[in-house]
Amino acid sequence: MKKCSALLLALCVNGLTLQTALAQDEKTAMVPLPSLNDFSKGEDGWSFGLGLGVEYETAYEGSDEFGLEVQPAGAVQWRSGDNIFYFAGEALGWRGLRAENWLLEATIGFDEGREESDSDDGRLDGLGNQDEGAELVFQARRALDADWRYWLVSRIVTGDDGNLGLFGVGRRFGDQFDGTGSEVNLVATFHDSEYANTGFGIDGGQAAASGLPATSMSGGLRSIGIDYNYRHYVNDNWQIYGEALYEYYSSEVRNSPIARSNYETEVGIGFIYIF
């Protein structure tokens, strides 16, 4: 009787294990990282997700004012093997897995710029408006193990306003391979003088109009930061996500009159329906 019970238990465990594996295979993301939208569920072809998110964030870079912002979420994607092409909001891009441990990505997007009205306290008065501009983003992640538990990350952003580079390490939590769970990244960000002055510099005309001292920024370390991403399937179609970011500015950035705070932070939560 004990042998029969043991056999039955073993069959049940093996059956549950097989069901879990099959369910996991049905929703295998190209790379199991919660920070990446992947609606393909392991299948080639078109996929589409649409949702809404709410973010609580600083009003502009360096601001000590905070506010809520509602933003659309989701993307239109087309997957072919280890390549995904996507359109998400104002971004058009490609993501590809190479040699099982390299994730490469290229995106054309837009920087939203800055307006004097972004500060309700009038902290940007006299500095003028900065128009939205196109930018290219190149990113690479190198997995340090087979299941993408740890990785190195690098990102280059280049556009009309200068260049920015990001380098760091990341870790994934959870055993899922469907892109859910959570991850954390610790990064250092660098900018050239053009990018630095766009965000935190003050030229002669701006100084005269705003009453703030003229400030010229040099390139170098911009900040040290940490970000956290979470993603979870409620059912086959509904997905919830969360994200949090904290960025501590370098001493040069903190000394800019535009930087009313020593840090920038953002917290967001949202949902996506996958068609």
XYZ file of C-alpha atoms in Angstrom:
275
model
C 0.000 0.000 0.000
C 2.858 2.339 0.858
C 4.521 1.523 -2.471
C 1.309 2.389 -4.324
C 0.977 5.672 -2.404
C 4.587 6.568 -3.116
C 4.116 5.748 -6.801
C 0.943 7.817 -6.961
C 2.681 10.737 -5.237
C 5.594 10.544 -7.656
C 3.239 10.517 -10.630
C 1.373 13.550 -9.252
C 4.599 15.472 -8.645
C 5.887 14.629 -12.111
C 2.570 15.642 -13.616
C 2.572 18.987 -11.820
C 6.188 19.559 -12.838
C 5.345 18.811 -16.459
C 2.301 21.110 -16.356
C 4.426 23.898 -14.871
C 7.089 23.408 -17.530
C 4.504 23.390 -20.308
C 2.823 26.508 -18.933
C 6.213 28.175 -18.688
C 7.096 27.187 -22.255
C 3.827 28.683 -23.465
C 4.874 32.087 -22.135
C 8.627 32.025 -22.610
C 9.987 35.516 -23.065
C 12.932 36.014 -25.389
C 14.864 37.230 -22.326
C 13.250 36.748 -18.887
C 13.719 40.308 -17.633
C 10.752 42.152 -16.039
C 12.029 45.518 -17.312
C 11.320 44.475 -20.911
C 7.927 44.370 -22.589
C 7.599 41.011 -24.369
C 4.032 40.109 -25.324
C 4.955 37.273 -27.709
C 4.493 34.438 -25.178
C 7.203 32.531 -27.007
C 5.529 32.663 -30.416
C 6.608 34.344 -33.646
C 4.359 36.926 -35.253
C 2.418 39.962 -34.102
C 1.520 40.745 -30.502
C -0.140 43.771 -28.971
C -0.475 45.139 -25.449
C -2.405 48.209 -24.338
C -2.687 49.704 -20.873
C -2.319 52.653 -18.570
C 0.185 53.694 -15.947
C 0.407 56.299 -13.195
C 3.756 57.840 -12.264
C 4.705 59.972 -9.278
C 7.871 61.805 -10.243
C 9.908 64.990 -10.107
C 8.568 67.791 -12.318
C 11.872 68.089 -14.247
C 15.490 67.026 -13.815
C 16.819 68.565 -10.614
C 13.402 69.658 -9.378
C 12.202 69.515 -5.789
C 8.579 69.551 -7.000
C 6.618 66.343 -7.526
C 3.470 65.411 -9.358
C 1.326 62.609 -10.750
C 1.297 61.825 -14.457
C -0.940 59.367 -16.310
C 0.685 57.724 -19.332
C -0.322 55.065 -21.860
C 1.468 51.718 -21.620
C 2.045 48.804 -23.961
C 3.429 48.278 -27.450
C 2.906 46.745 -30.867
C 5.483 43.997 -31.449
C 6.550 41.560 -34.141
C 8.744 38.627 -33.166
C 10.853 36.453 -35.439
C 12.959 33.966 -33.478
C 15.421 35.905 -31.362
C 14.399 39.303 -32.767
C 11.592 41.617 -31.700
C 10.656 44.792 -33.544
C 8.387 47.153 -31.624
C 6.571 50.457 -31.576
C 5.868 51.816 -28.097
C 4.522 55.336 -27.674
C 7.016 57.574 -29.455
C 9.728 54.908 -29.674
C 10.497 52.601 -32.587
C 13.045 49.896 -31.982
C 14.597 46.442 -32.335
C 15.739 43.979 -29.698
C 17.764 40.862 -30.422
C 19.287 37.967 -28.493
C 22.706 36.809 -29.658
C 24.726 33.785 -28.479
C 22.157 33.251 -25.691
C 23.905 35.751 -23.394
C 23.973 39.021 -25.340
C 20.864 41.197 -25.563
C 21.255 44.071 -28.019
C 18.775 46.893 -28.551
C 18.483 49.970 -30.768
C 15.721 52.554 -30.445
C 14.702 55.815 -32.094
C 12.797 57.951 -29.612
C 12.158 61.483 -28.424
C 13.314 63.482 -25.443
C 10.309 65.402 -24.111
C 12.321 68.584 -23.506
C 11.565 71.081 -20.760
C 9.187 74.034 -20.432
C 9.209 76.900 -17.980
C 5.704 75.855 -16.925
C 7.060 72.510 -15.670
C 7.823 74.331 -12.420
C 4.693 75.465 -10.574
C 6.929 77.519 -8.267
C 8.448 79.506 -11.141
C 11.913 77.989 -10.697
C 12.406 77.811 -14.491
C 11.178 81.319 -15.324
C 13.549 83.047 -17.729
C 15.314 79.858 -18.808
C 13.125 79.401 -21.891
C 11.554 76.267 -23.310
C 13.529 73.313 -24.640
C 11.899 71.636 -27.615
C 11.335 67.907 -27.917
C 14.199 66.299 -29.823
C 14.960 62.986 -31.489
C 17.531 60.680 -29.940
C 19.098 57.300 -30.652
C 19.466 54.767 -27.869
C 21.808 51.770 -28.073
C 21.802 49.219 -25.268
C 23.628 45.960 -24.546
C 23.225 43.487 -21.705
C 25.659 40.628 -21.133
C 24.352 37.749 -19.022
C 26.803 36.347 -16.497
C 24.980 33.024 -16.168
C 22.698 30.761 -18.200
C 19.337 31.903 -16.806
C 19.972 35.686 -16.779
C 20.220 35.860 -13.011
C 23.047 38.442 -13.218
C 24.164 40.707 -16.046
C 26.184 43.739 -17.069
C 24.346 46.597 -18.782
C 25.462 49.524 -20.912
C 23.441 52.209 -22.709
C 24.397 55.063 -25.004
C 21.989 57.924 -25.751
C 22.903 60.361 -28.499
C 20.948 63.230 -30.011
C 20.743 66.952 -30.690
C 21.314 67.716 -26.996
C 24.529 65.718 -26.599
C 25.476 62.268 -25.395
C 24.845 60.220 -22.277
C 26.257 56.858 -21.223
C 25.096 54.388 -18.574
C 26.978 51.396 -17.172
C 25.960 49.021 -14.421
C 25.055 45.575 -13.092
C 21.702 43.885 -12.607
C 20.062 40.975 -10.831
C 16.809 39.115 -11.498
C 14.634 37.603 -8.741
C 12.229 34.687 -9.189
C 12.439 31.512 -11.266
C 9.984 32.445 -14.021
C 11.030 32.583 -17.660
C 7.941 34.444 -18.899
C 9.292 37.921 -18.157
C 7.571 38.259 -14.771
C 9.087 38.629 -11.321
C 11.375 41.484 -10.354
C 14.829 42.850 -11.071
C 17.147 45.547 -9.764
C 19.935 47.484 -11.512
C 22.733 49.560 -9.992
C 24.162 52.023 -12.514
C 26.514 54.949 -13.014
C 25.587 57.593 -15.595
C 27.960 59.910 -17.482
C 27.253 62.845 -19.810
C 29.281 65.079 -22.109
C 29.357 68.858 -21.638
C 26.625 69.490 -24.227
C 24.185 67.119 -22.548
C 25.107 68.472 -19.107
C 24.552 72.090 -20.133
C 21.226 71.268 -21.752
C 19.877 70.056 -18.447
C 21.791 72.074 -15.862
C 23.726 74.858 -17.584
C 22.729 78.540 -17.715
C 24.058 80.748 -20.501
C 24.387 84.540 -20.430
C 20.952 85.242 -21.896
C 19.236 82.852 -19.504
C 21.136 84.345 -16.569
C 19.979 87.853 -17.465
C 16.353 86.741 -17.890
C 16.144 84.495 -14.851
C 18.390 86.223 -12.323
C 20.294 82.979 -11.799
C 24.095 82.970 -12.098
C 25.596 81.866 -15.404
C 26.704 78.244 -15.101
C 28.851 76.192 -17.463
C 28.926 72.417 -16.995
C 31.699 70.023 -17.958
C 31.336 66.391 -18.921
C 31.864 63.477 -16.578
C 29.942 61.637 -13.900
C 26.288 62.642 -13.813
C 24.812 60.361 -11.165
C 24.709 57.030 -9.356
C 21.343 55.324 -9.432
C 19.282 52.261 -8.668
C 16.110 51.093 -10.386
C 13.610 48.335 -9.617
C 11.124 46.667 -11.971
C 8.255 44.281 -11.219
C 5.898 42.425 -13.563
C 3.123 39.878 -12.922
C 0.510 38.040 -15.002
C -2.917 38.209 -13.333
C -4.246 35.809 -15.994
C -3.544 35.000 -19.641
C -4.332 38.543 -20.775
C -3.907 40.936 -17.874
C -0.495 42.021 -16.637
C 0.439 44.472 -13.886
C 3.805 46.186 -13.558
C 5.619 48.513 -11.203
C 8.846 50.488 -11.347
C 10.896 52.694 -9.052
C 13.969 54.826 -9.756
C 16.352 56.766 -7.534
C 19.206 58.822 -9.015
C 21.710 60.723 -6.851
C 23.474 63.539 -8.685
C 27.216 64.191 -8.785
C 28.639 67.197 -6.955
C 28.865 69.301 -10.140
C 25.215 68.708 -10.983
C 24.163 69.393 -7.390
C 25.947 72.755 -7.547
C 23.893 73.923 -10.541
C 21.213 76.525 -9.613
C 18.736 74.450 -11.638
C 19.226 71.464 -9.334
C 16.943 72.331 -6.435
C 17.308 68.784 -5.161
C 20.278 66.432 -4.881
C 18.379 63.558 -6.445
C 15.677 62.524 -8.881
C 13.107 59.841 -8.124
C 10.159 58.186 -9.808
C 7.592 55.551 -8.802
C 5.086 54.070 -11.213
C 2.423 51.373 -11.398
C 0.159 50.268 -14.199
C -1.636 47.517 -16.061
C -1.521 46.130 -19.592
C -4.040 44.002 -21.492
C -2.370 41.626 -23.960
C -4.487 40.854 -27.015
